[in-house]
XYZ file of C-alpha atoms in Angstrom:
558
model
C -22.037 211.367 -49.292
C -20.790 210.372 -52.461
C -20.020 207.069 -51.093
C -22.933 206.376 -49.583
C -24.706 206.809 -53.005
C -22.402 204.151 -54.508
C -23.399 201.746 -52.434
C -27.204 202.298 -51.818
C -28.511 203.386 -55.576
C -26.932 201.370 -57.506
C -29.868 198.773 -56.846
C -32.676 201.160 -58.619
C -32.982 199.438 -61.621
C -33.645 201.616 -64.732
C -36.580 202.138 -66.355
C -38.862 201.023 -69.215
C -37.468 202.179 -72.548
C -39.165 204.942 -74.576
C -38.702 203.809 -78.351
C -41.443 205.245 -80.042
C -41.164 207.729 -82.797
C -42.300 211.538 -82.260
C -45.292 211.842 -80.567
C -46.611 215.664 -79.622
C -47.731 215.415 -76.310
C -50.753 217.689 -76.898
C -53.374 214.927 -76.007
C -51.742 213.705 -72.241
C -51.015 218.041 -71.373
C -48.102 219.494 -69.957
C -48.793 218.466 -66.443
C -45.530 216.754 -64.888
C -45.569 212.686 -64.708
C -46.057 211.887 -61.336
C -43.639 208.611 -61.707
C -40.393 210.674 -63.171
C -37.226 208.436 -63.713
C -34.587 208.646 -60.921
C -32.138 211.468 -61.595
C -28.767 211.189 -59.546
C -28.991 214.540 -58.104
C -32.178 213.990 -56.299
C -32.436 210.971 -55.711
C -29.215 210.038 -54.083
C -29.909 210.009 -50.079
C -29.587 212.849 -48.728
C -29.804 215.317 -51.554
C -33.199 216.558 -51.345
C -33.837 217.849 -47.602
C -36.917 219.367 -48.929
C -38.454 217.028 -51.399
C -41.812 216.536 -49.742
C -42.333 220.258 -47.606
C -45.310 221.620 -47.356
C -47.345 218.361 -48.938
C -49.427 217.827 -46.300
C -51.113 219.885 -43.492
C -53.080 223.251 -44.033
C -52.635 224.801 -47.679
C -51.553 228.504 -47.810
C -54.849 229.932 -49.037
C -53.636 233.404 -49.964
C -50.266 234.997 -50.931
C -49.416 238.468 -52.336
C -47.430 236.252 -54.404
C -47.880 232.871 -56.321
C -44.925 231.185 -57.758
C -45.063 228.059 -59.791
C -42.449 225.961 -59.610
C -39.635 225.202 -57.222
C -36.463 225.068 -59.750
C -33.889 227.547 -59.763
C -36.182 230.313 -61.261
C -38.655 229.733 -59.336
C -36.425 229.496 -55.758
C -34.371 232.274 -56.840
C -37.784 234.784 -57.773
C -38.168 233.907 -53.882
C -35.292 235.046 -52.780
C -34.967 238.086 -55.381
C -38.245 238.986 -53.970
C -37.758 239.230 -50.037
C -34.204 240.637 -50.996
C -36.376 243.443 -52.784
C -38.563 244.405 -50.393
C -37.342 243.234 -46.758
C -37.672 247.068 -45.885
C -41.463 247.125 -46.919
C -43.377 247.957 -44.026
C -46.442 246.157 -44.912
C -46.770 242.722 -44.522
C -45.909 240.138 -47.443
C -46.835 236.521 -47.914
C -45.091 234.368 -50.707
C -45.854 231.032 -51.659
C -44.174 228.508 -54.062
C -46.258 225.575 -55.293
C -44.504 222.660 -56.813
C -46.440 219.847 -58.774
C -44.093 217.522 -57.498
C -41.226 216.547 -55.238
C -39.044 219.979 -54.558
C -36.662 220.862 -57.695
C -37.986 218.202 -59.562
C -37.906 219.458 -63.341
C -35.423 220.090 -65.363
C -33.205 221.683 -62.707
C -32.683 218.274 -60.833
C -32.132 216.832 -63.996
C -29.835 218.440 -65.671
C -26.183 217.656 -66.735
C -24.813 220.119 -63.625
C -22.683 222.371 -65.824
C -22.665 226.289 -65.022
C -21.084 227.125 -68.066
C -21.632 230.845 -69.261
C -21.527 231.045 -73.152
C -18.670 233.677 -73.675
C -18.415 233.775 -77.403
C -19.725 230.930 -79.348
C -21.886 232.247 -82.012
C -21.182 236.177 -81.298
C -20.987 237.246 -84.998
C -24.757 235.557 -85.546
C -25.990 237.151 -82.608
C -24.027 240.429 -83.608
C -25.651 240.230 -86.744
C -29.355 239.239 -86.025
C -29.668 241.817 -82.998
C -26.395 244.338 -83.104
C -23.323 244.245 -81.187
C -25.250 245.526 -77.322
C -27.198 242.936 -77.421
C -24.861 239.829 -78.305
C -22.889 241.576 -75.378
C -25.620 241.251 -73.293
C -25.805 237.542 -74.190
C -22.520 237.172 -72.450
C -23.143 239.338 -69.896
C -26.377 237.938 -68.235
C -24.401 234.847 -68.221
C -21.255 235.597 -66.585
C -23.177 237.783 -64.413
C -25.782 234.690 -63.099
C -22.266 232.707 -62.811
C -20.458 235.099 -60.588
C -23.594 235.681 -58.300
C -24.292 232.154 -57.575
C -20.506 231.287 -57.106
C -20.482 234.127 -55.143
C -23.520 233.572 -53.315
C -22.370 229.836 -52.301
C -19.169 231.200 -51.408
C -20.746 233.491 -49.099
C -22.521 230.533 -46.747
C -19.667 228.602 -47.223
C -21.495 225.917 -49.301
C -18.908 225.245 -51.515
C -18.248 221.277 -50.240
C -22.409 220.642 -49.772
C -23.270 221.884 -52.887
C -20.140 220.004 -54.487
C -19.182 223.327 -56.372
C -15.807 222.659 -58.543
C -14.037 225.661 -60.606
C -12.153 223.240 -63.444
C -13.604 225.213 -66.331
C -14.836 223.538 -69.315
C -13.069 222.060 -72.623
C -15.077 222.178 -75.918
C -14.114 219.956 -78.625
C -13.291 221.057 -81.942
C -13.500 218.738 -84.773
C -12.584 220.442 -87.867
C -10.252 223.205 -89.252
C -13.572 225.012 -90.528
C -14.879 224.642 -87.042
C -12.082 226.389 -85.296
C -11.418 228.880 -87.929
C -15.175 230.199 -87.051
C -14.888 229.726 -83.056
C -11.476 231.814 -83.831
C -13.507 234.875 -85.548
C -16.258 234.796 -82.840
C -13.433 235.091 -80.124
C -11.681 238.007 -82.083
C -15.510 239.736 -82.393
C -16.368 239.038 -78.839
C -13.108 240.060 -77.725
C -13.100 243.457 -80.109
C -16.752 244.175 -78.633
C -15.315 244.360 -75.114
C -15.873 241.064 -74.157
C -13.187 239.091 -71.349
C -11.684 236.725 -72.615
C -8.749 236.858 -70.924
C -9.074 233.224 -69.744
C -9.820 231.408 -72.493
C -6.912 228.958 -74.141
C -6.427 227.486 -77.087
C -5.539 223.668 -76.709
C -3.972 221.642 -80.045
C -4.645 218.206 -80.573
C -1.472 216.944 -78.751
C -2.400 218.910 -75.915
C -5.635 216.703 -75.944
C -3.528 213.356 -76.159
C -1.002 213.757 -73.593
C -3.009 215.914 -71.057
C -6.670 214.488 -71.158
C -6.104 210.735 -73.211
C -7.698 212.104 -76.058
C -7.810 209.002 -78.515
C -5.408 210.951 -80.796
C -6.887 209.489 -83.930
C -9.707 211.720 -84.027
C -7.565 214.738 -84.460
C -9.764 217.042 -82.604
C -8.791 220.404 -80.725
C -10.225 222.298 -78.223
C -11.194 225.853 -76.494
C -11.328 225.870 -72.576
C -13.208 228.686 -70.936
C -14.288 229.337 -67.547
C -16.590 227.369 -65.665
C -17.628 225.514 -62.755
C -19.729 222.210 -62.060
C -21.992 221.940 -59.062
C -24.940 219.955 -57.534
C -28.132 221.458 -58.698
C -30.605 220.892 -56.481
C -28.570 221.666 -53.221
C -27.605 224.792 -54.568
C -31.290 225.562 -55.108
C -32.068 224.247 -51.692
C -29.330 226.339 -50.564
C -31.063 229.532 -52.363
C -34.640 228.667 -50.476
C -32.850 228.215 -46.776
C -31.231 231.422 -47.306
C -34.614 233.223 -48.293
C -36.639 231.998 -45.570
C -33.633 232.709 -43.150
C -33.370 236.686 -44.741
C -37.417 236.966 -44.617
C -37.547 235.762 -40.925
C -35.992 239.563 -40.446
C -38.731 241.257 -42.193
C -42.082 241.180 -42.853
C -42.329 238.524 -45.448
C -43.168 235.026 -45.140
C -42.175 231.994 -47.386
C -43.871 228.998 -47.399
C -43.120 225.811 -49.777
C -45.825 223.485 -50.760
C -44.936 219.977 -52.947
C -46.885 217.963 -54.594
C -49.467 220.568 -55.277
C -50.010 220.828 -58.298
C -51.644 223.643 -59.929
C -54.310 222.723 -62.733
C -55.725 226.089 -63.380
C -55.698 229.472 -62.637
C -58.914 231.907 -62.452
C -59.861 235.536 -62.406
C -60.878 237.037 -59.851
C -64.428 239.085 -60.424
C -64.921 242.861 -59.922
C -68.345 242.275 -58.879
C -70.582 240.597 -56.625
C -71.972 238.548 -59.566
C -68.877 237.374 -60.791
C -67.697 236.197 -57.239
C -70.609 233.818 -56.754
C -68.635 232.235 -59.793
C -66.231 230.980 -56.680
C -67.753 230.092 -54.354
C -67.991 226.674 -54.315
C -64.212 226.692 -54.249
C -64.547 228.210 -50.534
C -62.005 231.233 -50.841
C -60.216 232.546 -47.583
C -62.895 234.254 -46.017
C -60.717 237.531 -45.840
C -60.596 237.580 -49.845
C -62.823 240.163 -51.483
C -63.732 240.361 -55.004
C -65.336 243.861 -55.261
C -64.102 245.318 -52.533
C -60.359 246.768 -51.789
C -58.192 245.420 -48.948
C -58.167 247.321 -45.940
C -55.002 249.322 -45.002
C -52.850 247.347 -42.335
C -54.121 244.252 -43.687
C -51.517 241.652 -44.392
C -53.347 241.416 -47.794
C -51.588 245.136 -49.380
C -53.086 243.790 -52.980
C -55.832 242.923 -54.530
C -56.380 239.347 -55.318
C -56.642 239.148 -59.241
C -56.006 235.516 -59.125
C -57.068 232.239 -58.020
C -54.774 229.429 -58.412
C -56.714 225.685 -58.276
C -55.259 222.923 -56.700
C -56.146 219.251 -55.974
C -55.773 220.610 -52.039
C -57.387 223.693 -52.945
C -57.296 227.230 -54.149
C -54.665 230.230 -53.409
C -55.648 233.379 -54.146
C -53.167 236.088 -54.607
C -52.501 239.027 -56.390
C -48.971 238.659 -58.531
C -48.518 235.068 -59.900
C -45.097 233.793 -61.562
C -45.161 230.999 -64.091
C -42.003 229.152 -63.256
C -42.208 225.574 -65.130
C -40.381 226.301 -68.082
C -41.184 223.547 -70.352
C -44.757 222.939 -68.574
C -45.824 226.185 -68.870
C -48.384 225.838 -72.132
C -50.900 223.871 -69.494
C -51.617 227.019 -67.297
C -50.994 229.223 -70.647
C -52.777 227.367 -73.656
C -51.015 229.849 -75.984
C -47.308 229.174 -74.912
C -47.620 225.583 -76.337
C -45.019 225.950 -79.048
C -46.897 225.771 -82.275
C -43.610 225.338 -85.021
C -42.941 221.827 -83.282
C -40.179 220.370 -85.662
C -38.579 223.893 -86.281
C -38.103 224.044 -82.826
C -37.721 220.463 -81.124
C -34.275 220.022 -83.899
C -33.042 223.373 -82.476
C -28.837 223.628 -82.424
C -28.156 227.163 -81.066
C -26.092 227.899 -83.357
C -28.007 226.430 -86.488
C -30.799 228.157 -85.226
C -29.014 231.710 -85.107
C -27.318 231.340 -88.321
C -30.900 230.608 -90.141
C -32.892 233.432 -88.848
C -33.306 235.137 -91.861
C -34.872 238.661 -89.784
C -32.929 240.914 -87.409
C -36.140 241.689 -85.422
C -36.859 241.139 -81.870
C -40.089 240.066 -82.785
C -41.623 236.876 -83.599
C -44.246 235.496 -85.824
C -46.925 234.168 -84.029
C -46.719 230.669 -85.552
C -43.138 230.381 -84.208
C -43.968 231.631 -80.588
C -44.508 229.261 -77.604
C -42.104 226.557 -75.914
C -41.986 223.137 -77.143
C -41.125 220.292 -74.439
C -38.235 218.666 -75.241
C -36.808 215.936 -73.100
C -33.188 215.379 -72.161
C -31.508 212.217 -71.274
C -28.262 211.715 -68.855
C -26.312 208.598 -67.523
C -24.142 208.207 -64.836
C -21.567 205.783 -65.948
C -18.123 204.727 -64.032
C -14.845 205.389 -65.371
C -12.176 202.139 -66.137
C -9.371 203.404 -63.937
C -9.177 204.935 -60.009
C -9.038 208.988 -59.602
C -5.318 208.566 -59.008
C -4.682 207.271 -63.062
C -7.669 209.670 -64.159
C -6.447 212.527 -66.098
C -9.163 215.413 -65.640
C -11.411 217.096 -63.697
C -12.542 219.637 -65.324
C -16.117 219.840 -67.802
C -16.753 218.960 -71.379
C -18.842 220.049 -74.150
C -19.139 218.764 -77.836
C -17.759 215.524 -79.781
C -19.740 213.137 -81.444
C -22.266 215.288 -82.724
C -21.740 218.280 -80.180
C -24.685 217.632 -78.575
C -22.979 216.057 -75.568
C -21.518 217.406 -72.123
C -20.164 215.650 -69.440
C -18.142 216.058 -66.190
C -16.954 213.424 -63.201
C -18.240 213.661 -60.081
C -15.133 212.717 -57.994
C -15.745 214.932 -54.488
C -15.290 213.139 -51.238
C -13.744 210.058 -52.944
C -11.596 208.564 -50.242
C -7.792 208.459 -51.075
C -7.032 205.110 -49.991
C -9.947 203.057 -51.290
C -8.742 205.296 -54.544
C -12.290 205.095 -56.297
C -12.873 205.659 -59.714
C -15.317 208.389 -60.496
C -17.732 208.746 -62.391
C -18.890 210.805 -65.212
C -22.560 212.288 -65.289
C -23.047 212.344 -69.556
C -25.977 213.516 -71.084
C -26.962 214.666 -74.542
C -27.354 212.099 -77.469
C -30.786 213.699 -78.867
C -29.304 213.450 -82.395
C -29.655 209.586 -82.142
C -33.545 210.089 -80.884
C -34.937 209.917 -84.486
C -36.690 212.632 -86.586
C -37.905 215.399 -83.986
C -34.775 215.137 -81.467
C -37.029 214.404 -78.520
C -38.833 217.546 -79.427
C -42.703 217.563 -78.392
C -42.362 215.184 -75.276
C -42.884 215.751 -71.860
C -42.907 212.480 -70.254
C -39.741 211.908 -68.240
C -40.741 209.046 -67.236
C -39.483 207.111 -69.767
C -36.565 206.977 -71.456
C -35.044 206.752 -75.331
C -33.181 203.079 -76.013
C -31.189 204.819 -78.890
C -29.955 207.667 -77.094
C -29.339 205.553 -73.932
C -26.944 202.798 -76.471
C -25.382 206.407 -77.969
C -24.529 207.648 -74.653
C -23.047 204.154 -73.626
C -20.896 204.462 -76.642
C -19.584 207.854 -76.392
C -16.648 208.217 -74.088
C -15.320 204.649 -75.099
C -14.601 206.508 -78.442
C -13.601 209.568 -77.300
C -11.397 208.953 -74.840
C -7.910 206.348 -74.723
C -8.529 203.589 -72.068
C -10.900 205.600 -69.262
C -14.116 203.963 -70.179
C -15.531 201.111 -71.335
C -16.862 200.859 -75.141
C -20.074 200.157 -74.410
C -20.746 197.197 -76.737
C -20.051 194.357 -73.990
C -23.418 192.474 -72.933
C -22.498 194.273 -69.151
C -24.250 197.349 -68.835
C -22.354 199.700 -66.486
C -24.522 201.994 -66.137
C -25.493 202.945 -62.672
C -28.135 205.287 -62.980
C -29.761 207.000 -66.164
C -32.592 209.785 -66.539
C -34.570 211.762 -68.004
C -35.806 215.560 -67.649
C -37.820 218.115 -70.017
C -36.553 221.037 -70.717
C -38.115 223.758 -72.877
C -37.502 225.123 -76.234
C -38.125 228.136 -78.124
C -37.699 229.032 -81.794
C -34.523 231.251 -81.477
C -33.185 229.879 -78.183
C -33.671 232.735 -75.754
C -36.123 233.085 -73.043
C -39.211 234.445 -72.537
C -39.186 236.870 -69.454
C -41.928 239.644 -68.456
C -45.255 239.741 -67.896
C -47.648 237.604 -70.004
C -48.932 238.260 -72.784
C -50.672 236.689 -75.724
C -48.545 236.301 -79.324
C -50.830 238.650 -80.651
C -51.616 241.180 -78.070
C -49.620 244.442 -77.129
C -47.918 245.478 -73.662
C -51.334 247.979 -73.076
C -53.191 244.862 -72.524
C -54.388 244.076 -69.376
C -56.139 240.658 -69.624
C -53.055 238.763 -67.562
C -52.476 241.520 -65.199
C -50.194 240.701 -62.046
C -48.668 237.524 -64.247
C -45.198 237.272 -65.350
C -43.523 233.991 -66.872
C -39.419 233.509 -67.453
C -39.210 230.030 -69.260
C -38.105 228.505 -72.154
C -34.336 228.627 -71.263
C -33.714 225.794 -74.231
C -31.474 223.469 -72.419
C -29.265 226.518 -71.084
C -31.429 227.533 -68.014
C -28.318 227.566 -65.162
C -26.592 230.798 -66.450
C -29.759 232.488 -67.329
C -32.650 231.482 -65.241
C -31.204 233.277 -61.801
C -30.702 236.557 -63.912
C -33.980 236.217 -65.468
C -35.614 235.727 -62.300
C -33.995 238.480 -60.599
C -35.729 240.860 -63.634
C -39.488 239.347 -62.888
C -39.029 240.352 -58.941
C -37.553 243.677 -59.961
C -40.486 243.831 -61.992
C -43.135 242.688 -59.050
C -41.246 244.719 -56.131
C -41.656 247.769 -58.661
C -45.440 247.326 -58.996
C -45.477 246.612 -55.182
C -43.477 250.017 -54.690
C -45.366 251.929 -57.157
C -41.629 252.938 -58.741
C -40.934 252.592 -62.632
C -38.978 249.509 -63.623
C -35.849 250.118 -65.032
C -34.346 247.588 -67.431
C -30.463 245.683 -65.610
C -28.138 246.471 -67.823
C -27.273 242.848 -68.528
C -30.496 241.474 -69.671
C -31.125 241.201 -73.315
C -33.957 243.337 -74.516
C -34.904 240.621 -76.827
C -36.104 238.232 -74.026
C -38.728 240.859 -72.738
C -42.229 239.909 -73.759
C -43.126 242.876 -75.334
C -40.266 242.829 -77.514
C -41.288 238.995 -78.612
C -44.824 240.369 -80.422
C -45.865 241.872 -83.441
């Protein structure tokens, strides 16, 4: 398939450059752009099976569940959900509504890596929140890694979903640098953390393994980790679930480009349903009335979700559009925009001056924050290239990058080609922070990115200065940001409110993964089912043991 692309997409040509200087995208929303740039992983033919399902014909008018967004939180609440309760007896209906083509945010966009963060700033997290929770931060990680390699394994999808076990190499520029890394290892490894794995690589191992240009005197950690095709593992994730719920009583249905622009309450009273009904709910909804037992409807609708085709009504609904979701929640527009659109992890963790879970309610929300990524050839054929494996960090560690060499045919002995992205320092004041247009993207950042691997690496890549531009492809996505990095994951509640309030009952949100969603979002998604199957089951929820207690909503407010 690989192949194929190389020959067909090169011919997109790339898009209008985005050189203006911050602009907070307050004014235009946080609805998607309906012209996004074309990203490699869905747009290559082929990758997206499902990019347009469910955009046309009859809307699903009523669900016992409402997810927004089709990305890998979204897919995988899906299939946490029917997992949950395939042995309920009553009939459920879930629906996932996507404002665009399928996977189409930040998860078809990003740089590909699942890369669990093992120990990298332990000793701030250790600090800031005690040692169980900086071992949770590893934990939720590895444990999201090993279930989705696990999970691919299992429907033998490791060659369609191009999943690749090289591990990952993060650069190390000074002695300062490593000294620190070195400490967080020996806390993360003293607080029970595995390590076993990771190495240690000097700069000569960089030079004569990898073609490390050996003036920049850099070393290196390499930890586990695999690469992988986003969107078909996500694609893989919503065949499963429909396949599983077939052998229940739950349905799944998909709709694209169905975008939702508002959400409603439901009324408790007759009055407050003629409020709807001009919108022409399903007949079978009642506003003041409970549902009938045996009905398929086992909830009541709270909720109606509006649409350009329509509204669904529905009882539980799941905000899963990361950096997009401040437009269907006002209040989860991040209000600290530079504090949080200039975010390092590790700056950020090292500057938080509080140990609380808590947070301020001018520093709650997620800013949009877009990312940029290039798919650029290498100079020599896979037979002279030196790695395979992933990268993270040089330059100004904001960059990651890994080739994409599967199904290259030995005896045409193709080069492959790197997917880079990063470069945000180069974006000007505010990083990128505050924009949610990917339809655009940054000159700078693109010239940065064209630069990058000319002058880190001996002879692989061209330097990026030549009047030929090689790039073949280059794209933009939005992720989302928060002020100390983590997630927000629970049900939904105001900055100000406490967990006894009951004005967003039946919503939950997990966003704001802050360019780290792929080790996080699957676990974090698993938690909001657990939490909706609970309710469903009328059983307390019980806390997984891997999820930090610090991403729960009601930990996040005064």
């Amino acid at each position: 398939m690989l192949l194929r692309f190389l020959f067909v997409t090169f011919l997109i040509p790339l898009v209008h450059s985005d050189q203006r200087a911050f602009v907070f995208d307050e004014e235009r929303g946080l609805l998607p752009s309906q012209n996004p740039t074309k990203s490699f992983w869905l747009d290559t033919p082929g990758a997206n099976p499902l990019a347009l399902e469910g955009s046309d014909g009859p809307l699903t008018r009523d669900a016992d569940v409402c997810i927004v967004g089709s990305g890998m939180t979204g897919v995988s609440a899906a299939w946490h959900l029917q997992d949950l309760l395939k042995d309920s007896a009553a009939k459920m209906k879930i629906v996932i509504l996507e404002a665009r083509e399928f996977c189409s945010g930040a998860t078809g966009r990003n740089g590909g890596h699942l890369t669990p963060n093992l120990f990298s700033t332990f000793r701030a997290r250790q600090a800031l929140y005690g040692t169980a929770e900086a071992l949770k931060s590893s934990l939720i990680e590895t444990y999201t890694s090993e279930r989705l390699v696990n999970f691919i394994k299992e429907r033998n999808a490791t060659q369609k979903v191009d999943l690749y076990n090289g591990g990952v190499v993060t650069l190390v520029q000074t002695a300062d640098e490593e000294a620190a890394l070195r400490k967080d290892f020996a806390s993360a490894s003293s607080a029970g953390v595995d390590l076993r794995h990771v190495r240690w690589l000097e700069n000569k191992d960089l030079v004569t393994k990898y073609q490390l240009d050996s003036r920049l005197n850099y070393t290196a950690v390499k930890t586990p980790a695999h690469n992988l095709w986003p969107c078909k593992l996500v694609t893989e994730l919503f065949i499963d679930a429909v396949e599983s719920s077939t052998r229940s009583n739950i349905s799944i249905t998909l709709h694209t480009k169905t975008q939702v622009t508002s959400i409603s309450r439901l009324g408790t009273s007759a009055l407050t349903c003629s409020a709807y009904s001009h919108q022409r709910l399903p007949r079978h909804t009642r506003c003041n009335k409970k549902s009938q037992p045996g009905n398929s409807q086992t909830h009541d609708r709270k909720w109606a979700l509006h649409t350009p085709r329509g509204p669904v009504t529905c009882a539980y609904v799941l905000h899963a559009s990361n950096a997009y979701a401040g437009h269907l929640l006002p209040f989860f527009k991040g209000r600290s925009k530079l504090q949080v659109s200039s975010y390092n992890p590790a700056v950020a963790l090292v500057n938080q001056s509080s140990n609380s879970l808590s947070e301020a309610p001018h520093d709650f929300g997620i800013i949009p924050t877009r990312g940029q990524v290039i798919l650029v050839p290498s100079k020599v054929p896979l037979s002279s290239f030196p790695w395979l494996n992933a990268w993270s960090g040089g330059g100004g560690h904001w960059e990651y990058f890994f080739p994409r060499f599967q199904h290259i045919a030995s005896p045409n002995d193709q080069a492959p080609f790197v997917v880079l992205g990063g470069g945000r320092q180069h974006a000007g004041t505010n990083f990128e922070g505050g924009i949610s247009d990917d339809s655009r993207i940054n000159t700078q950042v693109g010239k940065a990115l064209r630069r990058f691997l000319g002058t880190l690496f001996d002879g692989l890549f061209d330097s990026g200065q030549g009047s030929r531009d090689l790039v073949k492809m280059e794209w933009t996505g939005i992720m989302g940001f928060t002020k100390n990095g983590d997630p927000y994951v629970g049900p939904v509640l105001r900055p100000e409110s406490s967990n006894r309030d009951n004005e967003f009952e039946g919503q939950y949100i997990a966003a704001g993964y802050t360019g780290h969603g792929m080790v996080r979002a699957y676990a974090c998604a698993e938690a909001l089912a657990s939490m909706i199957a609970s309710k469903i089951k009328q059983t307390e929820w019980t806390a997984p043991e891997w999820l930090p207690e610090r991403y729960l909503n009601w930990n996040r407010h005064l």
